[in-house]
Short mmCIF file of C-alpha atoms and ligand atoms in Angstrom, two decimals:
data_model
loop_
_atom_site.label_atom_id
_atom_site.label_comp_id
_atom_site.label_asym_id
_atom_site.label_seq_id
_atom_site.Cartn_x
_atom_site.Cartn_y
_atom_site.Cartn_z
CA MET A 1 101.39 123.59 106.24
CA ILE A 2 100.74 121.64 109.60
CA LYS A 3 104.29 120.84 111.17
CA VAL A 4 103.83 119.06 114.56
CA ARG A 5 107.70 118.21 116.64
CA ASN A 6 107.53 115.92 119.70
CA LEU A 7 103.56 116.23 120.53
CA SER A 8 103.03 114.68 123.61
CA LYS A 9 100.06 114.06 125.53
CA PHE A 10 99.46 112.49 128.73
CA TYR A 11 95.84 111.70 130.38
CA GLY A 12 97.26 112.91 134.05
CA LYS A 13 99.54 109.59 134.47
CA LYS A 14 98.90 107.89 131.19
CA LEU A 15 100.93 108.82 128.41
CA ALA A 16 98.28 109.21 124.80
CA ILE A 17 100.21 110.39 122.26
CA ASP A 18 104.57 110.19 122.63
CA ARG A 19 106.62 112.94 120.56
CA LEU A 20 105.02 112.41 117.29
CA ASN A 21 106.91 114.04 114.78
CA PHE A 22 105.03 115.02 110.74
CA GLU A 23 103.62 117.78 108.31
CA LEU A 24 100.30 118.02 106.01
CA LYS A 25 101.57 119.56 102.46
CA GLU A 26 99.28 121.47 100.95
CA GLY A 27 97.52 119.20 98.88
CA GLU A 28 98.00 115.78 101.06
CA ILE A 29 95.41 113.15 101.89
CA VAL A 30 96.77 111.43 104.72
CA GLY A 31 95.51 108.82 105.78
CA LEU A 32 96.32 109.15 110.17
CA LEU A 33 95.78 104.72 110.60
CA GLY A 34 95.92 103.81 114.29
CA LEU A 35 94.06 100.43 116.56
CA ASN A 36 91.78 101.46 118.45
CA GLY A 37 93.13 103.71 121.56
CA ALA A 38 96.38 104.41 119.19
CA GLY A 39 95.90 108.40 119.79
CA LYS A 40 94.50 109.71 116.61
CA THR A 41 91.31 111.38 118.91
CA THR A 42 94.24 112.83 121.12
CA THR A 43 96.45 113.97 118.09
CA ILE A 44 92.91 115.10 116.37
CA ARG A 45 91.82 116.90 119.09
CA ILE A 46 95.04 118.84 119.98
CA LEU A 47 95.34 120.20 116.07
CA THR A 48 92.43 121.65 116.43
CA GLY A 49 92.84 123.11 118.98
CA TYR A 50 90.30 121.15 121.33
CA LEU A 51 93.02 119.49 123.65
CA ILE A 52 95.97 121.26 124.90
CA ALA A 53 98.69 118.51 124.85
CA THR A 54 101.57 118.55 127.42
CA ASP A 55 104.97 118.30 125.16
CA GLY A 56 106.38 120.12 121.74
CA ILE A 57 105.07 122.04 119.39
CA CYS A 58 101.98 122.13 116.32
CA GLU A 59 102.05 124.60 113.38
CA LEU A 60 100.23 125.98 110.76
CA ASP A 61 101.48 127.59 108.41
CA GLY A 62 103.82 129.05 111.05
CA VAL A 63 101.06 130.35 113.31
CA ASN A 64 101.56 128.59 116.66
CA THR A 65 98.89 126.66 116.97
CA PHE A 66 98.19 126.71 120.92
CA GLU A 67 99.74 130.10 121.44
CA HIS A 68 96.57 131.97 118.47
CA PRO A 69 93.45 128.84 118.87
CA LEU A 70 91.10 130.59 116.74
CA ASP A 71 93.40 131.43 113.27
CA VAL A 72 93.55 127.46 113.73
CA LYS A 73 89.97 127.18 114.17
CA ARG A 74 89.52 129.74 111.32
CA LYS A 75 91.38 127.60 108.62
CA ILE A 76 90.89 124.81 110.08
CA GLY A 77 87.65 122.35 109.52
CA TYR A 78 86.78 119.66 111.63
CA LEU A 79 84.39 116.87 111.38
CA PRO A 80 84.75 114.79 115.13
CA GLU A 81 84.02 110.75 114.78
CA THR A 82 80.74 112.11 116.23
CA PRO A 83 79.11 115.38 114.17
CA PRO A 84 78.33 118.02 116.32
CA LEU A 85 74.25 118.00 115.15
CA TYR A 86 72.00 119.50 115.74
CA PRO A 87 69.18 116.27 115.53
CA GLU A 88 65.93 118.87 116.05
CA LEU A 89 66.92 121.84 112.82
CA THR A 90 66.66 121.48 109.22
CA VAL A 91 69.69 120.92 106.93
CA PHE A 92 69.98 124.38 106.08
CA GLU A 93 69.08 125.75 109.53
CA TYR A 94 72.21 123.56 111.10
CA LEU A 95 74.39 125.11 108.33
CA THR A 96 72.76 128.46 109.09
CA PHE A 97 73.92 128.21 113.02
CA VAL A 98 76.95 127.00 111.83
CA SER A 99 77.98 129.31 109.02
CA ARG A 100 77.58 132.10 111.70
CA LEU A 101 79.38 130.80 114.66
CA LYS A 102 81.92 131.06 111.83
CA GLN A 103 81.61 133.97 111.76
CA ILE A 104 80.55 134.54 107.90
CA GLU A 105 79.32 137.45 107.01
CA GLU A 106 75.34 137.61 106.50
CA ASN A 107 75.23 138.17 103.10
CA GLU A 108 78.06 135.66 102.65
CA ILE A 109 76.12 132.68 103.93
CA PRO A 110 72.87 131.95 101.40
CA ALA A 111 76.05 131.63 98.10
CA GLU A 112 77.95 129.55 100.59
CA LEU A 113 75.09 127.31 101.36
CA GLU A 114 74.61 126.65 97.84
CA ARG A 115 77.87 125.83 97.14
CA VAL A 116 78.12 123.18 100.23
CA CYS A 117 75.37 121.72 99.94
CA SER A 118 75.99 121.20 96.09
CA LEU A 119 79.28 119.86 97.39
CA THR A 120 78.14 117.57 99.49
CA ASP A 121 75.75 116.87 97.45
CA LEU A 122 72.78 117.99 100.15
CA THR A 123 70.53 120.19 98.05
CA ASP A 124 67.83 117.60 98.11
CA VAL A 125 67.50 117.38 101.23
CA LYS A 126 68.49 121.00 102.95
CA ASN A 127 64.77 121.68 104.44
CA LYS A 128 65.09 117.84 106.42
CA VAL A 129 65.07 117.56 109.63
CA ILE A 130 67.97 116.09 110.44
CA GLU A 131 67.33 112.87 112.94
CA THR A 132 64.99 112.50 109.90
CA LEU A 133 68.21 111.69 107.43
CA SER A 134 70.23 108.22 106.86
CA LEU A 135 73.53 108.10 109.01
CA GLY A 136 75.19 108.55 105.47
CA PHE A 137 73.51 111.86 104.46
CA LYS A 138 74.38 113.16 108.04
CA LYS A 139 78.56 112.73 107.57
CA ARG A 140 77.49 114.74 104.92
CA VAL A 141 75.81 117.73 107.62
CA GLY A 142 79.04 116.70 109.03
CA ILE A 143 81.34 117.06 106.00
CA ALA A 144 79.32 120.17 104.81
CA GLN A 145 79.14 122.00 108.52
CA ALA A 146 83.57 121.65 108.46
CA ILE A 147 84.61 123.18 105.15
CA LEU A 148 82.03 125.81 105.43
CA GLY A 149 83.63 129.20 105.29
CA ASN A 150 86.18 127.15 102.81
CA PRO A 151 89.18 126.55 104.76
CA GLU A 152 92.33 125.75 103.61
CA ILE A 153 93.01 122.12 105.49
CA ILE A 154 89.58 119.89 106.96
CA ILE A 155 90.39 117.45 109.80
CA MET A 156 88.18 114.42 110.65
CA ASP A 157 87.76 111.57 112.63
CA GLU A 158 86.89 108.39 111.57
CA PRO A 159 85.19 109.69 108.65
CA ILE A 160 83.82 106.23 107.26
CA SER A 161 82.81 104.50 111.36
CA GLY A 162 79.55 102.83 110.79
CA LEU A 163 78.50 103.54 107.03
CA ASP A 164 77.54 100.95 105.10
CA PRO A 165 79.50 99.90 101.69
CA LYS A 166 77.01 101.94 99.33
CA GLN A 167 78.45 105.30 102.05
CA ILE A 168 81.06 104.17 102.57
CA VAL A 169 81.69 105.50 98.31
CA GLU A 170 79.64 108.14 98.67
CA ILE A 171 81.91 110.15 101.08
CA ARG A 172 84.63 108.50 99.44
CA ASN A 173 84.40 110.01 97.20
CA LEU A 174 83.13 113.25 98.83
CA ILE A 175 86.11 113.63 99.91
CA GLN A 176 88.14 112.75 97.40
CA SER A 177 86.89 115.15 95.17
CA LEU A 178 87.58 117.75 98.29
CA ARG A 179 90.95 117.58 97.84
CA GLU A 180 91.04 119.44 94.47
CA SER A 181 89.99 122.61 96.79
CA HIS A 182 90.91 121.29 100.56
CA THR A 183 94.17 119.19 102.91
CA ILE A 184 92.87 116.79 104.75
CA LEU A 185 93.76 115.19 107.00
CA LEU A 186 92.30 112.03 108.22
CA SER A 187 91.47 108.75 110.51
CA SER A 188 90.37 105.53 110.62
CA HIS A 189 91.21 101.96 111.66
CA ILE A 190 89.06 100.61 108.33
CA LEU A 191 93.31 100.46 106.64
CA PRO A 192 92.20 99.20 102.80
CA GLU A 193 89.72 102.70 102.69
CA VAL A 194 92.13 104.68 104.24
CA TYR A 195 95.00 103.02 100.60
CA LYS A 196 90.96 103.93 98.56
CA THR A 197 91.81 108.03 100.25
CA CYS A 198 94.67 108.63 101.05
CA ASN A 199 98.15 109.99 99.77
CA ARG A 200 99.75 109.98 102.47
CA PHE A 201 100.40 107.56 105.67
CA LEU A 202 101.08 108.02 108.86
CA PHE A 203 101.02 105.06 111.38
CA LEU A 204 100.41 105.13 114.54
CA HIS A 205 100.21 102.71 117.60
CA ASN A 206 100.55 103.09 121.52
CA GLY A 207 100.56 106.60 120.44
CA ARG A 208 103.90 106.35 118.74
CA ILE A 209 104.33 107.28 114.81
CA VAL A 210 105.84 104.20 113.99
CA TYR A 211 105.77 104.46 110.96
CA GLN A 212 104.42 106.72 107.72
CA CYS A 213 104.95 106.46 103.87
CA ASP A 214 103.64 108.60 100.88
CA ARG A 215 101.62 105.87 97.86
CA ALA A 216 104.92 105.25 96.18
CA GLU A 217 106.61 104.86 99.05
CA LEU A 218 104.21 102.38 100.75
CA GLU A 219 103.28 100.27 97.39
CA LYS A 220 107.08 99.43 96.18
CA GLU A 221 107.36 98.55 100.44
CA MET A 222 104.11 96.28 99.69
CA GLU A 223 105.76 95.03 96.04
CA ASN A 224 109.15 93.39 97.98
CA LEU A 225 107.00 92.16 100.51
CA SER A 226 104.74 90.60 98.09
CA GLY A 227 105.71 86.77 96.28
CA LEU A 228 104.82 83.62 95.53
CA GLU A 229 102.93 81.52 97.37
CA VAL A 230 104.75 77.87 96.83
CA THR A 231 102.45 74.38 97.99
CA LEU A 232 104.90 71.24 97.93
CA SER A 233 103.88 68.18 98.52
CA GLY A 234 106.15 65.14 99.50
CA LYS A 235 107.83 64.09 102.20
CA PRO A 236 109.00 64.41 104.86
CA LYS A 237 109.44 68.36 105.56
CA ALA A 238 112.49 68.80 105.91
CA ARG A 239 113.38 67.71 102.26
CA VAL A 240 111.13 69.44 100.36
CA GLU A 241 112.15 72.89 103.04
CA GLU A 242 116.00 71.59 101.83
CA TYR A 243 115.29 71.05 98.17
CA LEU A 244 113.48 74.62 97.23
CA SER A 245 115.78 76.76 99.69
CA GLY A 246 118.09 75.00 97.41
CA ILE A 247 116.83 76.80 94.01
CA ALA A 248 116.51 79.60 96.62
CA GLU A 249 119.74 80.55 96.90
CA LYS A 250 121.34 79.74 93.39
CA VAL A 251 118.54 82.39 91.31
CA GLY A 252 118.57 84.20 95.14
CA ALA A 253 115.32 84.51 97.06
CA THR A 254 113.80 84.04 100.46
CA VAL A 255 112.40 81.51 101.40
CA ARG A 256 109.44 81.42 104.18
CA PHE A 257 108.18 78.46 106.02
CA VAL A 258 104.39 79.56 106.08
CA GLY A 259 102.68 76.33 107.03
CA GLU A 260 101.76 72.68 106.91
CA GLU A 261 98.56 71.04 105.64
CA SER A 262 97.92 67.13 105.22
CA HIS A 263 98.76 68.68 100.57
CA GLY A 264 102.31 69.44 100.82
CA ALA A 265 103.93 72.19 103.32
CA THR A 266 103.80 75.90 101.74
CA PHE A 267 106.56 79.09 102.00
CA LEU A 268 106.09 82.51 100.45
CA VAL A 269 109.06 83.11 98.19
CA ASN A 270 109.69 85.86 97.10
CA THR A 271 112.33 87.43 94.38
CA ASN A 272 113.57 89.40 92.07
CA SER A 273 113.04 86.74 88.96
CA GLU A 274 109.58 85.27 89.98
CA ARG A 275 110.09 83.68 85.37
CA LYS A 276 114.18 82.24 86.84
CA PHE A 277 112.75 80.82 89.97
CA LYS A 278 110.11 78.37 88.11
CA GLU A 279 112.15 77.06 85.35
CA GLU A 280 115.08 76.18 88.17
CA LEU A 281 111.90 74.70 90.20
CA PHE A 282 110.63 73.03 88.09
CA SER A 283 113.67 71.58 86.05
CA GLY A 284 114.88 69.82 88.76
CA ILE A 285 111.78 68.48 90.23
CA SER A 286 110.45 65.14 88.39
CA SER A 287 113.67 63.68 90.23
CA SER A 288 113.24 65.17 93.39
CA GLY A 289 109.73 63.21 94.25
CA ILE A 290 108.71 66.41 95.17
CA LEU A 291 105.68 68.53 93.40
CA PRO A 292 103.90 71.58 93.56
CA GLU A 293 100.79 71.50 94.14
CA TYR A 294 100.12 75.66 93.76
CA ILE A 295 101.91 78.54 93.20
CA ARG A 296 100.16 81.72 93.52
CA LYS A 297 101.00 85.55 93.39
CA GLN A 298 100.21 86.81 97.35
CA ASP A 299 100.08 90.50 97.23
CA VAL A 300 100.44 92.12 100.55
CA THR A 301 97.66 94.92 102.24
CA LEU A 302 97.81 97.41 104.13
CA GLU A 303 96.82 94.85 107.21
CA GLN A 304 99.72 93.34 106.98
CA ILE A 305 102.19 96.10 106.08
CA PHE A 306 100.50 97.71 109.24
CA MET A 307 100.95 94.55 110.98
CA ASN A 308 104.14 94.45 110.15
CA LYS A 309 105.41 97.30 111.81
CA VAL A 310 103.40 97.75 115.07
P1 ATP B 1 89.52 104.83 119.16
O1 ATP B 1 88.96 104.40 117.77
O2 ATP B 1 89.06 103.95 120.15
O3 ATP B 1 88.50 106.08 119.20
P2 ATP B 1 91.46 106.02 119.78
O4 ATP B 1 93.16 106.26 118.92
O5 ATP B 1 91.27 107.45 119.09
O6 ATP B 1 91.24 105.23 119.77
P3 ATP B 1 92.96 107.97 121.23
O7 ATP B 1 91.14 108.04 121.92
O8 ATP B 1 92.69 109.09 121.55
O9 ATP B 1 92.97 106.71 120.50
O10 ATP B 1 93.27 107.53 123.41
C1 ATP B 1 93.65 107.17 123.12
C2 ATP B 1 94.54 106.60 124.96
O11 ATP B 1 94.15 107.46 126.10
C3 ATP B 1 93.85 105.32 124.60
O12 ATP B 1 94.16 104.18 126.38
C4 ATP B 1 92.24 105.64 126.05
O13 ATP B 1 91.77 105.19 126.82
C5 ATP B 1 93.53 106.65 126.42
N1 ATP B 1 92.33 108.09 127.36
C6 ATP B 1 91.88 109.10 125.70
N2 ATP B 1 90.90 110.04 126.60
C7 ATP B 1 91.24 109.99 127.77
C8 ATP B 1 91.04 110.39 128.86
N3 ATP B 1 90.10 111.71 128.15
N4 ATP B 1 91.63 110.06 129.67
C9 ATP B 1 92.34 109.56 130.12
N5 ATP B 1 92.46 108.66 128.95
C10 ATP B 1 92.30 108.60 127.59
#
């Protein structure tokens, strides 16, 4: 649906995004991940037509978005990091106002408001003044204005930042329910949350996409990088390491030293056959004078993958 080619943006001399290439396919929830200042907001503002790129092409269903910005705004619902709410209006008044801005036919507005309020669970608060709502509900109102008019694509900048854990779960469920009928791009620096919500991932760092993958690829990468954390006691550490490396070589595993404390030295072992590795480890250990203190499975998180890539 969206194709981005060599997209760059300079603010004066500052290069905020640097030759980005990616696509957004129908029905996906894509997570744009990056630390503060990575270029997420800049990318999103360009995609939604609120900022002009310095270079590159962005196409929405084959149409150049820079040449046809109104088409883009019609097809994309946008939730900025700070939703553009009018706090003195009620939810209903505000959403009516946005419906008119989006040129929804006057006679269709009541049904559209009902649809959107029901989807975002706002029906019970529709007559409340926005400034009296909690942050979670304000985000809901922001999402509601983004989906008014049923745009094909929804783009959300940090939709969960500032929310408490209960609100995060509610907004995550809401985003997932939107997946049925929308393609979604969301940005976030809260990586575990993105992992739970999205099915494709773009890693943005210093304005560049350093890695992109779908969920299956990410899970495979996590599996490859996960391993056994093995703590062995015995002195000196060099002898322990030599012993472990010998076993690893036998079973085709790799060993990386993690750290040493008073109770022993810890290593991360990557192996295709944990069972074989453990059998070898234990079969020779009694005569070696080396003792296993802990062995536990070490799972890799999205943060670790991210830090590996940047
Ligand atoms: P955050 O999560 O902190 O909002 P971000 O990933 O959204 O970060 P951007 O806001 O896109 O990143 O900023 C990318 C880079 O461009 C940063 O170095 C930022 O300081 C710089 N930048 C953003 N807006 C401007 C501007 N109007 N003028 C100059 N530099 C800017």
